[in-house]
Rosetta silent file (secondary structure, phi, psi, omega in degrees, C-alpha in Angstrom):
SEQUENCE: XXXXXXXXXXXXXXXXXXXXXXXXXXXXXXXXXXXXXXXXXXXXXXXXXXXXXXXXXXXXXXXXXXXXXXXXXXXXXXXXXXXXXXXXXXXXXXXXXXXXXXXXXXXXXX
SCORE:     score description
SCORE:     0.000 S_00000001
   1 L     0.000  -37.165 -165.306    0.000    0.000    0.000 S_00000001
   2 H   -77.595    0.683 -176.116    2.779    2.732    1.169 S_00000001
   3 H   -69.100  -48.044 -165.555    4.106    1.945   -2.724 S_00000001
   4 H   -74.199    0.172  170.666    0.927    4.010   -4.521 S_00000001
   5 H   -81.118  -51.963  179.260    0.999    6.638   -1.706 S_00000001
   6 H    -3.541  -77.003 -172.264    4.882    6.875   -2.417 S_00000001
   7 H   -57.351    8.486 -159.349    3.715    7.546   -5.908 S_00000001
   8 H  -118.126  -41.983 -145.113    1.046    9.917   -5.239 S_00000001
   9 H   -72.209  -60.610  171.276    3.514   11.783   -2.724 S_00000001
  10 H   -14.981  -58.787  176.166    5.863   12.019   -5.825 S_00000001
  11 H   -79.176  -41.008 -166.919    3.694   13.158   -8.548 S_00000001
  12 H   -72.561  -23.593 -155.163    1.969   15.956   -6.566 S_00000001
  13 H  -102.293  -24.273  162.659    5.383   17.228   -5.512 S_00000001
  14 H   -54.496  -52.587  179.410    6.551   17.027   -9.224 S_00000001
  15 H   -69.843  -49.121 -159.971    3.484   18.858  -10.529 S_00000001
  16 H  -117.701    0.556  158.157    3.343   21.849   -7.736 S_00000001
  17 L    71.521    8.382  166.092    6.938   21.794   -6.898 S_00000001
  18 L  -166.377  142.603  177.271    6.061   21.816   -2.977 S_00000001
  19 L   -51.756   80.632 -156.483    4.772   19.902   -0.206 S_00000001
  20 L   -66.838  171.300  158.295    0.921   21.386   -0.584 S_00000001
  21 H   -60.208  -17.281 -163.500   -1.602   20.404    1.851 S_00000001
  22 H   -85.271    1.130  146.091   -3.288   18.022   -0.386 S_00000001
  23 H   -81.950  -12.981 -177.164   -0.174   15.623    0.779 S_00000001
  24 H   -50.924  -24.471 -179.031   -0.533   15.988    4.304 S_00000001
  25 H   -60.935  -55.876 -169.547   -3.173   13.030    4.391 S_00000001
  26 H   -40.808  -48.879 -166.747   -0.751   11.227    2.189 S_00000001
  27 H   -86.833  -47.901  164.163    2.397   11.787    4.827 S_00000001
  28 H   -24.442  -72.438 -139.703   -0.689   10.901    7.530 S_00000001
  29 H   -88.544   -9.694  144.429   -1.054    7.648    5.953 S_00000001
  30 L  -109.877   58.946  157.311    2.587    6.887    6.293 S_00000001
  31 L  -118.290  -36.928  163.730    2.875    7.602    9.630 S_00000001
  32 H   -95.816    2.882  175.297    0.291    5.208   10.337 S_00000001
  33 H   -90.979  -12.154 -166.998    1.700    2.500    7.880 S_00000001
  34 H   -69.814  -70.599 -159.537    5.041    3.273    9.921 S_00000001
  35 H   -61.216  -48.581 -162.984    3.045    2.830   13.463 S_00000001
  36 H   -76.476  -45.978  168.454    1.173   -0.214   12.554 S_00000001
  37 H   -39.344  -72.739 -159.005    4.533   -2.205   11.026 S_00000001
  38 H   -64.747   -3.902  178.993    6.297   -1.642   14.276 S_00000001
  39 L   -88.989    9.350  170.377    3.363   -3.068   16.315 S_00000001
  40 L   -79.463  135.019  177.254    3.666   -6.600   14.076 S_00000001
  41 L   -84.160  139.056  167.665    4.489   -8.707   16.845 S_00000001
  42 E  -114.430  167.116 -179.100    7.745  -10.477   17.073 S_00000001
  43 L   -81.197  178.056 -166.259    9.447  -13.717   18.522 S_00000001
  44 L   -57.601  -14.038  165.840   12.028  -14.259   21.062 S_00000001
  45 L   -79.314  -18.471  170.191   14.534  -13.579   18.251 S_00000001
  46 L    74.528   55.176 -173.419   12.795   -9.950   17.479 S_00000001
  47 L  -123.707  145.411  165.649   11.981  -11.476   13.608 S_00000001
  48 E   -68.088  120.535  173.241    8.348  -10.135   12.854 S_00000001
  49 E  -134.099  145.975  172.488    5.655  -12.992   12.215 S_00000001
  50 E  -104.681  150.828 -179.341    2.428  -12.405   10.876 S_00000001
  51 E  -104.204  128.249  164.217   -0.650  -14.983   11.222 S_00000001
  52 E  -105.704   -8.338  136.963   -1.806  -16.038    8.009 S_00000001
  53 E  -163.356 -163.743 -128.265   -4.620  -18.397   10.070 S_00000001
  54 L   -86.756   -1.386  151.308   -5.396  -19.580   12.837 S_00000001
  55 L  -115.116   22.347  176.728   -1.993  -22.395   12.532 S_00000001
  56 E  -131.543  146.221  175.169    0.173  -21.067   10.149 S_00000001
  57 E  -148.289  146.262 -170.856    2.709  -18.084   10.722 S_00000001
  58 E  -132.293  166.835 -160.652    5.242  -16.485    8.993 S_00000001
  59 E  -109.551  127.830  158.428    8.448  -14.822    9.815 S_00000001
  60 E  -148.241  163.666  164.870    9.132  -11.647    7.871 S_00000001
  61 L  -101.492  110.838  178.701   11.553   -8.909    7.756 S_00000001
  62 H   -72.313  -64.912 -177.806   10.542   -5.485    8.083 S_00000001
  63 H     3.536  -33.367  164.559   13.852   -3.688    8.426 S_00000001
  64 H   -88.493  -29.655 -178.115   13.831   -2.243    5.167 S_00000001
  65 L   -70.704  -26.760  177.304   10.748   -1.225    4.814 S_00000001
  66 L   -63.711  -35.704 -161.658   10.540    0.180    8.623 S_00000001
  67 H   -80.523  -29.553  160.915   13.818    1.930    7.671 S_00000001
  68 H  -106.068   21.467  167.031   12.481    3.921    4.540 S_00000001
  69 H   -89.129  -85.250  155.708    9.333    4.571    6.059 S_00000001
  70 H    18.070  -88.375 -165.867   11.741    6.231    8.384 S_00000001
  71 H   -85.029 -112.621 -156.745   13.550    8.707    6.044 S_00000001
  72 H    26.239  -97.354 -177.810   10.197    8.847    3.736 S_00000001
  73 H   -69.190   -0.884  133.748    8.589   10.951    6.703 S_00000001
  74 L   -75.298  -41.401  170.751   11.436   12.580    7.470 S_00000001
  75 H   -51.012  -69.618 -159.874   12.371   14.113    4.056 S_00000001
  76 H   -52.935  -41.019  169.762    8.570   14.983    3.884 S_00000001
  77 H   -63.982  -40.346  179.433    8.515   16.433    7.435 S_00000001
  78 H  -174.291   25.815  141.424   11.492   18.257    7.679 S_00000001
  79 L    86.709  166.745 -177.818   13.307   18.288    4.711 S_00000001
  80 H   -42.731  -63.604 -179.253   17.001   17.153    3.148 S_00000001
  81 H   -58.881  -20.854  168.680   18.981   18.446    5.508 S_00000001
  82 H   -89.005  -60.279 -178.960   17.374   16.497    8.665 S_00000001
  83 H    -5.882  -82.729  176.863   17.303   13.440    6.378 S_00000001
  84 H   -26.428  -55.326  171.489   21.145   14.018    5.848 S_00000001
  85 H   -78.879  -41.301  174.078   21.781   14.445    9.091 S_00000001
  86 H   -69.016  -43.593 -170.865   19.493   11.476   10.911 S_00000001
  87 L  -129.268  -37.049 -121.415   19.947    8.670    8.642 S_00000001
  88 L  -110.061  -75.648 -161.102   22.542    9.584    5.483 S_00000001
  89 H   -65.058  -33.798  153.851   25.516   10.511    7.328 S_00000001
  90 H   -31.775  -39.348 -166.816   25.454    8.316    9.923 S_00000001
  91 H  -117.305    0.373  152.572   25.122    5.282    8.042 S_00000001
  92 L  -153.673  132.218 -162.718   27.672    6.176    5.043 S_00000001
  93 L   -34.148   72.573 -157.567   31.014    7.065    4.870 S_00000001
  94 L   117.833  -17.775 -177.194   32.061    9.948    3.502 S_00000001
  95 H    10.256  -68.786  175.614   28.685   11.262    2.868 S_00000001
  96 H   -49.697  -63.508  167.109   29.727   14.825    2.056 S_00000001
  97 H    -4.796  -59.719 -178.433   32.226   13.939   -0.020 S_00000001
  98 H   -42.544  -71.236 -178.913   29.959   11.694   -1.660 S_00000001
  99 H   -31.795  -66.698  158.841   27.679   14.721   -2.484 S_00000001
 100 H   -33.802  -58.302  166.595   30.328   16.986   -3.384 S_00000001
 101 H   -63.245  -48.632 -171.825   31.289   14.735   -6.424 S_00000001
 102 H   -69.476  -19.215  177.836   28.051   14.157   -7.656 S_00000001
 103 H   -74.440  -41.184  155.288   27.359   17.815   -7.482 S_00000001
 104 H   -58.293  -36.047  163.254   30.667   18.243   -9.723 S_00000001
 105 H   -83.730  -23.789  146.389   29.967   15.811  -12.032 S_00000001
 106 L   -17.050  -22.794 -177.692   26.785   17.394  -12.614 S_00000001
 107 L    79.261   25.939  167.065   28.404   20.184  -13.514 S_00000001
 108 L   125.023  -48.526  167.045   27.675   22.132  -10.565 S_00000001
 109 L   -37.195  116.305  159.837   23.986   21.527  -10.324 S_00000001
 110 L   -81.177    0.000    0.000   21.842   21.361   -6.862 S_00000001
């Protein structure tokens, strides 16, 4: 489900070139796809299982998806630079750096 809001979030922000109100529902509705993933309960190993009836269960891993739910509603909430700072640089090396070249091979371009 959080794929076509993704896309909705996308297109709207493409077309009006800023986060109007008519996404706030949108950013709503992944904040509650965020809150309901981390409430799938998990086993003594902390692996998420879902019941598909009333004997069968399955193990799955949410970790990526919890984690770009994560910067999702942060970029939308409060922009590149908390992104950058809460999840980018922490988690890769060089970050700026990083940045810096691709803004140079770009020719310059932001």
């Amino acid at each position: 489900k959080t794929k076509f809001v993704r896309q909705s979030i996308v297109s709207t922000y493409i077309s009006e070139k800023d986060f109007s109100p008519a996404i706030q529902n949108q950013i709503e509705a992944l904040t509650d796809a965020l809150m309901t993933l981390e409430k799938v309960p998990k086993n003594e190993l902390g692996v998420a299982q879902v019941g598909l009836d009333a004997r069968k269960r399955i193990n799955l891993d949410l970790h990526y998806e919890l984690t770009e739910l994560r910067k999702d509603i942060c970029y939308l909430q409060s922009g590149s630079e908390e992104l950058y700072a809460r999840h980018m640089r922490p988690v890769i090396e060089d970050f700026d750096d990083l940045i810096r070249e691709g803004v140079e091979f770009l020719g310059g371009a932001e």
